[in-house]
Coordinates of C-alpha atoms in Angstrom, one line a residue:
Chain A
M1 CA 0.0 0.0 0.0
A2 CA 1.4 3.2 -1.1
V3 CA 2.0 5.9 1.5
V4 CA 2.2 9.5 0.5
V5 CA 4.4 11.5 2.9
E6 CA 3.8 15.1 2.6
S7 CA 6.7 17.1 4.0
R8 CA 5.6 19.7 6.6
Y9 CA 9.0 21.2 6.2
S10 CA 10.5 23.4 3.6
Q11 CA 14.1 23.1 2.3
A12 CA 16.9 24.4 4.4
I13 CA 17.9 28.0 3.9
H14 CA 20.8 28.4 1.4
P15 CA 24.2 28.2 3.0
L16 CA 25.1 31.6 1.6
H17 CA 21.9 33.0 3.1
E18 CA 23.1 31.6 6.5
V19 CA 26.6 33.2 6.1
F20 CA 25.3 36.6 5.4
L21 CA 22.6 36.5 8.1
A22 CA 25.0 35.4 10.8
G23 CA 27.7 37.6 9.5
S24 CA 25.6 40.7 9.8
L25 CA 25.1 40.0 13.5
S26 CA 28.9 40.1 14.1
L27 CA 29.3 43.3 12.1
F28 CA 26.5 45.1 13.9
L29 CA 27.9 43.8 17.2
G30 CA 31.4 45.1 16.3
A31 CA 29.9 48.5 15.6
T32 CA 28.2 48.6 19.0
L33 CA 31.5 47.7 20.7
S34 CA 33.3 50.3 18.7
D35 CA 30.7 52.9 19.7
I36 CA 31.2 52.0 23.4
A37 CA 35.0 52.4 22.9
Y38 CA 34.5 55.8 21.4
A39 CA 32.1 56.9 24.0
T40 CA 34.5 56.0 26.8
T41 CA 37.8 57.1 25.2
Y42 CA 36.9 59.9 22.7
H43 CA 39.3 58.3 20.3
I44 CA 37.9 59.1 16.9
Q45 CA 39.2 56.0 15.2
W46 CA 36.6 53.9 17.0
N47 CA 33.9 56.1 15.5
N48 CA 35.5 55.5 12.0
F49 CA 35.5 51.7 12.7
A50 CA 31.8 51.8 13.7
S51 CA 30.9 53.6 10.5
W52 CA 32.4 51.0 8.3
L53 CA 31.2 48.1 10.4
I54 CA 27.7 49.4 10.0
V55 CA 28.1 49.6 6.2
G56 CA 29.4 46.0 6.3
G57 CA 26.4 45.0 8.4
L58 CA 24.0 46.7 6.0
L59 CA 25.6 44.9 3.0
F60 CA 25.4 41.5 4.7
A61 CA 21.9 42.0 6.1
G62 CA 20.8 43.3 2.7
I63 CA 22.0 40.2 0.9
A64 CA 20.3 38.0 3.5
L65 CA 17.2 40.1 3.1
I66 CA 17.2 39.4 -0.7
F67 CA 17.5 35.6 0.0
A68 CA 14.6 35.8 2.5
I69 CA 12.4 37.7 0.1
V70 CA 13.1 35.2 -2.7
D71 CA 12.3 32.4 -0.2
L72 CA 9.0 34.1 0.6
C73 CA 8.1 33.9 -3.1
R74 CA 8.8 30.2 -3.5
A75 CA 6.4 27.7 -2.1
S76 CA 9.1 25.0 -1.4
R77 CA 11.0 27.5 0.7
R78 CA 8.2 29.3 2.4
A79 CA 8.8 27.9 5.8
K80 CA 6.6 28.5 8.8
G81 CA 7.7 31.7 10.6
I82 CA 9.5 33.1 7.5
V83 CA 7.2 36.1 7.4
L84 CA 8.2 37.2 10.9
Y85 CA 11.8 36.4 10.2
T86 CA 11.8 38.6 7.1
A87 CA 10.0 41.4 8.8
I88 CA 12.6 41.5 11.7
L89 CA 15.4 41.3 9.2
L90 CA 13.9 44.2 7.2
L91 CA 13.6 46.2 10.5
T92 CA 17.2 45.4 11.3
W93 CA 18.3 46.8 7.9
V94 CA 16.2 50.0 8.3
V95 CA 17.6 50.7 11.8
G96 CA 21.1 50.0 10.4
F97 CA 20.5 52.5 7.6
F98 CA 19.5 55.3 10.0
N99 CA 22.4 54.3 12.2
A100 CA 24.7 54.8 9.2
L101 CA 23.3 58.3 8.6
M102 CA 23.7 59.0 12.3
H103 CA 27.4 57.9 12.1
A104 CA 27.9 60.2 9.2
R105 CA 27.8 63.1 11.6
D106 CA 31.1 64.6 12.6
A107 CA 32.8 63.6 15.8
W108 CA 30.6 63.6 19.0
A109 CA 27.5 64.7 17.0
S110 CA 27.0 60.9 16.3
M111 CA 26.6 60.3 20.0
P112 CA 24.7 59.1 22.0
G113 CA 22.1 58.5 19.2
G114 CA 24.6 56.3 17.3
L115 CA 25.3 54.1 20.2
V116 CA 21.5 53.7 21.0
L117 CA 20.8 52.7 17.3
S118 CA 23.8 50.4 17.3
V119 CA 22.5 48.5 20.3
I120 CA 18.9 48.3 18.9
G121 CA 20.3 47.1 15.6
T122 CA 22.4 44.5 17.2
V123 CA 19.5 43.1 19.2
L124 CA 17.4 43.0 16.1
A125 CA 20.1 41.3 14.2
L126 CA 20.3 38.7 17.0
V127 CA 16.6 38.1 16.9
A128 CA 16.6 37.9 13.1
T129 CA 19.4 35.4 13.1
W130 CA 17.7 33.3 15.8
L131 CA 14.4 33.3 13.8
G132 CA 16.2 32.6 10.6
F133 CA 18.0 29.6 11.9
R134 CA 15.2 28.1 14.0
T135 CA 12.6 28.0 11.3
P136 CA 11.7 24.3 10.9
R137 CA 13.1 23.0 7.7
I138 CA 14.6 19.8 6.2
G139 CA 17.0 19.7 3.4
G140 CA 17.0 17.7 0.2
T141 CA 13.7 15.6 0.4
K142 CA 10.6 16.3 -1.6
Chain B
M1 CA 20.5 67.8 -11.6
K2 CA 19.8 68.7 -8.0
Y3 CA 22.3 66.9 -5.7
S4 CA 20.1 67.6 -2.8
S5 CA 17.4 65.4 -4.3
L6 CA 20.0 62.7 -4.8
L7 CA 20.6 62.7 -1.1
T8 CA 17.0 63.0 0.0
I9 CA 16.6 59.4 -0.4
A10 CA 13.1 59.0 1.0
T11 CA 10.4 61.0 2.5
V12 CA 11.1 59.4 5.8
S13 CA 14.6 60.7 5.8
T14 CA 13.4 64.2 5.0
L15 CA 11.1 64.0 8.0
L16 CA 13.9 62.9 10.2
S17 CA 16.5 65.3 8.9
A18 CA 16.4 68.6 10.6
C19 CA 17.0 70.5 7.4
G20 CA 14.3 73.1 8.1
G21 CA 13.9 76.1 5.8
D22 CA 16.2 79.0 6.0
T23 CA 15.1 81.7 8.4
G24 CA 16.2 84.3 5.9
T25 CA 17.8 86.4 8.6
M26 CA 20.7 88.4 7.3
Q27 CA 23.7 87.5 9.4
Y28 CA 25.9 90.5 8.6
G29 CA 27.8 92.8 10.8
P30 CA 29.4 92.9 14.3
T31 CA 26.4 91.3 16.1
V32 CA 24.4 88.4 14.8
E33 CA 21.5 86.3 15.9
L34 CA 22.5 82.7 16.0
P35 CA 19.9 79.9 15.8
E36 CA 20.2 76.7 17.8
P37 CA 22.4 74.1 16.1
K38 CA 20.5 71.6 13.9
Y39 CA 21.8 68.1 13.4
G40 CA 20.0 66.6 10.5
L41 CA 20.4 62.9 9.7
L42 CA 21.5 64.2 6.3
P43 CA 23.5 67.4 6.0
D44 CA 22.1 69.8 3.5
M45 CA 24.2 69.5 0.4
K46 CA 23.6 71.6 -2.6
V47 CA 26.4 72.3 -5.1
A48 CA 25.4 74.3 -8.1
K49 CA 26.1 72.6 -11.4
P50 CA 28.9 74.3 -13.4
A51 CA 28.1 75.9 -16.8
E52 CA 30.1 77.9 -19.3
W53 CA 30.2 81.7 -19.4
G54 CA 29.5 81.9 -23.1
D55 CA 28.6 85.5 -23.8
Q56 CA 27.6 86.2 -20.2
R57 CA 29.8 88.2 -17.8
P58 CA 29.7 88.7 -14.0
T59 CA 27.6 91.6 -12.9
V60 CA 29.4 94.7 -11.7
P61 CA 28.0 98.0 -10.3
E62 CA 27.0 100.8 -12.8
G63 CA 30.1 102.7 -13.8
Y64 CA 32.3 99.7 -13.7
T65 CA 33.3 97.2 -16.3
I66 CA 34.7 93.7 -16.1
D67 CA 37.1 91.9 -18.4
A68 CA 38.6 88.4 -18.4
I69 CA 42.3 89.2 -18.6
A70 CA 43.4 85.6 -18.5
T71 CA 41.5 82.4 -19.3
D72 CA 42.4 78.7 -19.4
L73 CA 44.5 78.9 -16.3
Q74 CA 45.1 75.8 -14.2
I75 CA 43.0 76.6 -11.1
P76 CA 43.9 80.3 -10.2
R77 CA 43.5 81.0 -6.5
Q78 CA 45.3 84.1 -5.3
T79 CA 46.9 87.0 -7.1
L80 CA 49.7 89.5 -6.3
L81 CA 50.1 92.9 -7.8
L82 CA 53.8 93.6 -8.5
P83 CA 55.2 97.2 -8.3
N84 CA 55.3 97.5 -12.0
G85 CA 51.7 96.5 -12.4
D86 CA 52.3 92.9 -13.4
I87 CA 50.0 90.3 -11.9
L88 CA 51.2 87.0 -10.4
V89 CA 48.6 84.2 -10.3
A90 CA 49.1 81.2 -8.0
E91 CA 47.5 78.1 -9.6
G92 CA 46.9 74.7 -8.0
R93 CA 45.0 72.3 -5.9
G94 CA 46.2 70.7 -2.8
G95 CA 45.2 68.5 0.1
N96 CA 45.7 64.8 0.5
A97 CA 43.1 64.1 3.2
P98 CA 42.0 60.4 3.0
S99 CA 38.4 59.4 3.3
L100 CA 38.0 58.1 6.8
K101 CA 34.2 57.3 6.7
P102 CA 31.8 56.2 4.1
K103 CA 30.3 59.8 4.4
D104 CA 33.7 61.3 3.2
V105 CA 33.5 59.2 0.0
I106 CA 30.0 60.4 -0.8
A107 CA 30.4 64.0 0.2
G108 CA 33.7 64.3 -1.7
Y109 CA 32.0 63.1 -4.8
I110 CA 29.2 65.6 -4.5
K111 CA 31.5 68.6 -3.7
G112 CA 33.7 67.6 -6.6
K113 CA 30.7 68.2 -8.9
G114 CA 31.1 71.9 -8.2
T115 CA 34.7 72.3 -9.0
T116 CA 36.9 72.4 -12.0
S117 CA 38.2 69.1 -13.6
V118 CA 41.4 70.9 -14.7
Q119 CA 44.6 69.5 -13.3
S120 CA 46.5 71.4 -10.6
G121 CA 48.8 73.9 -12.2
N122 CA 51.3 74.1 -9.3
R123 CA 52.8 77.2 -10.9
L124 CA 52.8 81.0 -10.9
T125 CA 51.7 82.7 -14.1
L126 CA 52.7 86.3 -14.7
L127 CA 50.3 88.6 -16.6
R128 CA 51.6 91.9 -18.1
D129 CA 49.8 94.9 -19.6
A130 CA 52.8 96.8 -20.9
D131 CA 50.9 99.6 -22.7
G132 CA 48.3 100.1 -20.0
D133 CA 45.3 99.5 -22.3
G134 CA 43.7 97.0 -19.9
A135 CA 44.6 94.0 -22.1
Y136 CA 47.2 91.8 -20.5
E137 CA 48.9 90.8 -23.7
T138 CA 52.0 89.1 -22.1
R139 CA 51.6 85.9 -20.2
T140 CA 54.5 83.8 -19.0
V141 CA 55.0 81.0 -16.5
F142 CA 57.0 82.7 -13.8
A143 CA 57.7 79.5 -11.9
D144 CA 56.5 75.9 -11.9
D145 CA 57.0 72.6 -10.1
L146 CA 55.5 74.2 -7.0
N147 CA 53.3 72.3 -4.6
A148 CA 49.8 73.8 -4.6
P149 CA 51.0 77.5 -4.2
Y150 CA 48.4 79.8 -2.7
G151 CA 49.6 82.8 -0.6
L152 CA 51.9 85.4 -2.3
A153 CA 53.8 88.3 -0.8
L154 CA 56.5 90.6 -2.0
I155 CA 59.1 92.2 0.4
D156 CA 61.6 94.4 -1.5
N157 CA 63.4 91.9 -3.8
S158 CA 62.0 88.8 -2.3
L159 CA 58.9 87.0 -3.6
Y160 CA 57.4 84.7 -1.0
V161 CA 55.2 81.8 -2.0
A162 CA 53.2 79.7 0.5
N163 CA 53.1 76.2 -1.0
Q164 CA 50.8 73.8 0.8
D165 CA 53.8 72.3 2.6
A166 CA 56.4 75.1 2.8
L167 CA 57.1 78.8 2.6
V168 CA 59.6 79.4 -0.2
R169 CA 61.4 82.5 -1.5
F170 CA 62.3 83.6 -5.0
D171 CA 64.6 86.5 -5.9
Y172 CA 62.6 89.1 -7.8
E173 CA 63.7 92.1 -9.8
D174 CA 61.4 94.7 -11.3
G175 CA 60.3 93.6 -14.7
Q176 CA 61.2 90.0 -14.4
T177 CA 58.9 87.6 -16.2
Q178 CA 60.5 84.4 -15.1
A179 CA 62.1 83.3 -11.9
S180 CA 65.9 83.1 -12.2
G181 CA 66.0 79.7 -10.5
P182 CA 64.2 77.3 -8.2
P183 CA 63.1 78.8 -4.9
E184 CA 64.8 78.4 -1.5
K185 CA 62.8 77.1 1.4
V186 CA 62.2 79.6 4.3
T187 CA 60.4 77.1 6.5
D188 CA 58.2 74.0 6.4
L189 CA 54.5 74.5 7.0
P190 CA 52.2 72.0 8.7
S191 CA 51.1 69.8 5.8
A192 CA 50.1 66.4 7.3
I193 CA 46.6 65.4 5.9
N194 CA 46.0 69.0 4.8
H195 CA 42.2 68.8 5.1
H196 CA 42.3 72.5 4.6
W197 CA 45.4 72.9 2.5
T198 CA 45.5 76.6 1.5
K199 CA 48.3 78.6 3.1
A200 CA 47.3 82.2 3.1
L201 CA 50.2 84.7 3.2
T202 CA 50.8 88.4 3.8
A203 CA 53.8 90.5 4.9
S204 CA 53.8 92.9 7.8
A205 CA 53.9 96.6 6.9
D206 CA 57.6 96.8 8.0
G207 CA 58.5 93.8 5.9
Q208 CA 60.0 91.9 8.9
V209 CA 57.2 89.4 9.5
L210 CA 55.3 87.0 7.2
Y211 CA 51.9 85.9 8.4
V212 CA 50.7 82.5 7.3
G213 CA 47.1 81.2 7.7
I214 CA 47.0 77.5 8.4
G215 CA 43.5 75.9 8.3
S216 CA 42.2 73.1 10.6
N217 CA 42.6 69.5 9.6
S218 CA 38.9 68.7 9.9
N219 CA 35.5 70.2 10.0
I220 CA 35.1 69.8 13.7
T221 CA 37.8 67.4 15.0
E222 CA 36.4 64.4 13.2
R223 CA 40.0 63.4 12.3
G224 CA 41.0 63.4 15.9
M225 CA 42.6 66.0 18.2
T226 CA 46.1 64.9 17.4
A227 CA 45.6 65.9 13.8
E228 CA 45.1 69.5 14.9
V229 CA 48.5 70.2 16.3
D230 CA 49.8 73.4 14.6
R231 CA 46.5 73.9 12.8
A232 CA 43.7 76.4 12.8
L233 CA 46.0 79.3 13.5
V234 CA 48.1 82.1 12.0
W235 CA 51.8 81.8 12.2
A236 CA 54.1 84.8 12.4
I237 CA 57.3 83.9 10.6
D238 CA 60.5 86.0 10.8
A239 CA 61.2 86.9 7.2
N240 CA 65.0 86.7 7.7
T241 CA 65.4 83.6 9.8
G242 CA 62.3 81.5 9.1
A243 CA 61.6 81.2 12.8
H244 CA 57.9 80.9 13.5
K245 CA 55.5 81.3 16.4
P246 CA 51.7 81.2 16.7
Y247 CA 50.3 84.7 16.2
A248 CA 46.7 83.9 16.9
T249 CA 44.8 80.6 17.3
G250 CA 41.4 79.1 17.2
L251 CA 40.8 80.4 13.6
R252 CA 39.3 77.4 11.9
N253 CA 40.3 78.2 8.3
P254 CA 42.0 81.6 7.8
T255 CA 41.9 81.6 4.0
A256 CA 43.1 85.1 3.3
L257 CA 45.1 87.7 5.2
A258 CA 45.6 91.4 4.5
I259 CA 47.4 94.3 6.2
Q260 CA 45.3 97.4 6.8
P261 CA 46.9 100.5 5.2
D262 CA 47.8 103.2 7.7
T263 CA 47.4 101.1 10.8
G264 CA 49.4 98.0 9.8
Q265 CA 46.8 95.8 11.5
L266 CA 46.5 92.2 10.3
W267 CA 43.0 91.2 9.1
A268 CA 41.7 87.8 8.1
V269 CA 38.7 86.2 6.6
V270 CA 37.9 82.9 8.2
N271 CA 35.7 80.0 7.2
E272 CA 33.8 78.5 10.1
R273 CA 32.4 75.0 10.8
D274 CA 29.7 73.2 8.9
E275 CA 26.8 70.7 9.4
I276 CA 24.9 72.4 12.2
G277 CA 22.4 74.2 10.1
P278 CA 22.0 76.7 7.2
N279 CA 22.6 79.7 9.5
L280 CA 25.5 78.4 11.5
V281 CA 28.3 79.2 11.8
P282 CA 29.0 82.7 10.2
D283 CA 32.2 83.0 8.3
Y284 CA 33.8 86.2 9.4
L285 CA 36.2 89.1 8.7
T286 CA 38.2 90.1 11.7
A287 CA 41.2 92.1 12.9
V288 CA 43.5 89.4 14.2
Q289 CA 44.6 90.2 17.7
E290 CA 48.1 89.0 18.6
G291 CA 47.8 86.1 21.0
G292 CA 44.1 85.9 20.6
F293 CA 42.1 82.7 20.6
Y294 CA 39.0 82.6 18.3
G295 CA 37.2 79.5 19.6
W296 CA 37.8 76.7 17.2
P297 CA 37.1 73.9 17.9
Y298 CA 35.6 74.4 21.3
S299 CA 33.3 77.2 20.6
Y300 CA 32.1 79.5 17.8
W301 CA 31.3 83.2 17.5
G302 CA 32.7 83.8 20.9
Q303 CA 31.4 81.5 23.6
N304 CA 28.9 79.3 21.8
V305 CA 30.0 75.8 22.8
D306 CA 30.2 73.2 20.0
T307 CA 29.1 70.0 21.7
R308 CA 30.6 67.9 18.9
V309 CA 34.1 68.3 20.4
R310 CA 35.2 65.9 23.0
P311 CA 36.9 66.3 25.4
Q312 CA 35.5 69.8 25.9
D313 CA 37.5 72.7 27.3
P314 CA 35.5 75.3 29.3
D315 CA 38.7 77.4 30.0
K316 CA 39.4 77.8 26.2
V317 CA 35.7 78.6 25.6
A318 CA 35.9 81.4 28.3
A319 CA 39.0 82.8 26.5
A320 CA 37.4 82.9 23.0
I321 CA 37.2 86.2 21.2
T322 CA 34.1 87.2 19.3
P323 CA 35.1 88.1 15.7
D324 CA 34.6 91.6 14.4
Y325 CA 32.2 91.2 11.4
S326 CA 30.0 88.3 10.2
L327 CA 29.9 87.7 6.5
G328 CA 27.1 85.2 6.7
S329 CA 27.1 81.4 7.2
H330 CA 28.7 79.2 4.6
V331 CA 29.6 82.0 2.1
A332 CA 33.2 80.5 2.0
A333 CA 35.2 83.7 2.0
L334 CA 38.5 83.0 0.3
G335 CA 39.9 86.4 -0.6
V336 CA 40.3 89.8 1.2
A337 CA 41.9 93.0 0.0
F338 CA 41.8 96.6 1.2
S339 CA 40.5 99.1 -1.2
N340 CA 41.8 102.5 -2.1
P341 CA 40.4 105.8 -3.4
A342 CA 41.2 104.9 -7.0
M343 CA 38.4 102.3 -6.9
G344 CA 35.8 105.0 -6.9
Q345 CA 34.1 107.1 -4.2
E346 CA 31.6 104.5 -3.1
F347 CA 34.2 101.8 -2.8
A348 CA 37.1 103.8 -1.6
D349 CA 37.2 102.8 2.1
G350 CA 36.7 99.2 3.0
V351 CA 37.6 95.6 2.0
F352 CA 36.7 93.4 -0.9
V353 CA 35.9 89.8 0.0
G354 CA 35.8 87.0 -2.5
E355 CA 33.1 84.4 -1.6
H356 CA 33.5 81.0 -3.2
G357 CA 30.0 80.0 -2.4
S358 CA 28.2 77.5 -0.2
W359 CA 27.7 73.7 -0.3
N360 CA 26.2 73.0 3.1
R361 CA 23.0 75.0 2.5
K362 CA 19.7 74.4 0.6
D363 CA 19.6 78.0 -0.7
P364 CA 23.1 78.8 -1.9
V365 CA 24.9 81.9 -0.7
G366 CA 28.2 83.5 -1.6
Y367 CA 29.3 83.0 -5.2
K368 CA 30.2 86.7 -5.4
V369 CA 32.6 89.4 -4.4
V370 CA 31.3 91.8 -1.8
F371 CA 32.5 95.1 -0.5
V372 CA 32.5 95.7 3.2
P373 CA 32.6 99.5 3.8
F374 CA 34.9 100.8 6.6
S375 CA 34.7 103.9 8.6
E376 CA 37.5 105.0 10.9
G377 CA 39.3 101.8 10.4
R378 CA 36.4 99.5 11.3
P379 CA 33.7 97.7 9.3
A380 CA 30.7 100.0 9.1
G381 CA 27.5 98.8 7.3
P382 CA 26.2 95.8 5.4
P383 CA 28.2 94.2 2.6
I384 CA 27.5 95.5 -0.9
D385 CA 27.6 93.2 -3.9
F386 CA 30.6 94.2 -6.1
V387 CA 30.9 91.3 -8.5
S388 CA 28.0 88.9 -8.7
G389 CA 26.2 86.8 -11.3
F390 CA 28.6 83.9 -10.8
L391 CA 25.5 81.9 -9.7
G392 CA 23.0 82.4 -12.5
S393 CA 19.2 82.7 -12.2
D394 CA 19.1 79.2 -13.9
G395 CA 20.7 77.8 -10.7
K396 CA 24.0 77.0 -12.5
T397 CA 27.3 78.5 -11.5
R398 CA 29.7 79.9 -14.1
G399 CA 32.5 80.8 -11.8
R400 CA 33.6 80.8 -8.2
P401 CA 35.6 83.7 -6.8
V402 CA 38.7 83.1 -4.7
G403 CA 41.4 85.7 -4.2
V404 CA 40.9 89.4 -4.7
T405 CA 43.6 92.0 -5.1
V406 CA 43.3 95.8 -5.5
D407 CA 45.5 97.4 -8.2
P408 CA 46.7 100.7 -6.8
R409 CA 45.8 102.2 -10.2
G410 CA 42.2 101.5 -9.6
A411 CA 41.1 97.9 -10.5
L412 CA 40.0 94.8 -8.7
I413 CA 41.6 91.5 -9.7
V414 CA 39.5 88.5 -9.0
A415 CA 40.7 84.9 -9.4
D416 CA 38.0 82.4 -10.4
D417 CA 38.9 78.8 -9.8
L418 CA 35.9 77.3 -11.6
S419 CA 36.1 78.9 -15.0
N420 CA 39.9 79.2 -14.6
T421 CA 39.8 82.9 -15.3
V422 CA 41.3 86.1 -13.9
W423 CA 38.8 88.9 -14.0
R424 CA 39.6 92.6 -13.8
V425 CA 37.0 95.1 -12.6
T426 CA 37.7 98.8 -13.3
P427 CA 35.8 102.0 -12.8
V428 CA 34.9 103.3 -16.2
Q429 CA 36.6 106.6 -15.6
N430 CA 39.9 104.8 -15.0
R431 CA 39.8 103.1 -18.4
P432 CA 42.0 104.4 -21.1
S433 CA 39.9 106.0 -23.8

């Protein structure tokens, strides 16, 4: 007797998707730590580091966001929870974008707003990464 | 193309950026009303798109004419009138400040849209009108292989040139059209990074001291405090020995210096800080007091604290001198020269100021040469447009004034580093018939 097994799971997220998603977290975290270093030492180089780390985080999160949106559009990859994951990732990117503008201000004008946005962005990136990886999926099977 | 629209990426950013409308208040004179600083998420950036002059000419007051006495130069900045009436033109572009932030890359690109694409001349060009008909028929390269020359001064038979990295001296004899050899170095000038690279120069009335204006290495310390050693000040240099000392400090970017006739007092035009709103901070004209501190970076226009600077320094703020005369925020004054009676009755007593024009403002200002009238040796009254029309009604800019020099015979020489032209404005009655 033939048994039809219907998968309740979508395919695993693409390995590159994983790399960019997790990578954005470390970049945003690096920006936060750099901001803290600037705020406590007034050494301007930390402010420069933070600015570039945010741009890196935006690039990585942006690529991950494109993967997530493509997954949203394909039934075989539309895993349960992906809408929330994509929304949080989008929010991460938007916060990161405003943080980049905040960091474009000269010297201490980027503070304390820049540090606040960096912390929020890092927390959002952590949540997005968590959601992105915990979404139930299986790889390979149809 | 409006570069402001390029930057105004989305409505939301417009809402968040505090780039409110200009208040329209005229910030001229010894006392000014200063608004609160505004920190937009995006700085206002508007650089007028360059265009050719064609048949158009800058606008001058009635009774005056303007001629282009030299064109196709290689970025003329400052000029010097020699005793025989010849004009020396310093040509070049300096600075080697690296982009430190993503913002520097983008802002540099936008500002570059409003400047010439011509290569830096790194030379001095001599212009001569031998027969006095107002046409400068002789044009020679007086000296080349210089390093972004800017300030010029003549003391007797010594021609001093402020390169972006050193003060150098040429021998000069009346009537010479070419330097007799390479210059000798008088002293090195602070040149690391050179965010503001121009080295303004003038000689004291007695010919003993050379004053050199050295700009800051940042807008407002964003390259770090250590980059600001020996910056944002005026040096007094012994013309004979090359020994130097700070003459006045806290002057963010003293772009042109001049000695007042009769009194021998040193005056400067200074460009102030950006990115805290369209009406902050006024660029100014001031008599430079020996030993004076003018605020940068800790405060502006006297004791107005700039919170962008860390660590702060309340003692320095308390010591800051309020400048003499506001020219308006963001006008970018790059030239100053005292007038004389040969310029005509209305413009006999005062200074001419070359204003390169704004970038950090939605409604552009500057892009003209103004006359600040003096009375009893002090500025008296609002500035009067003397040469305008550089920024056309079509929103395009055809030229950007830099150095201004008064010809004792009655003419104003204006260097224009966008159209690479030297202009000469003369009262009609001074023109040979």
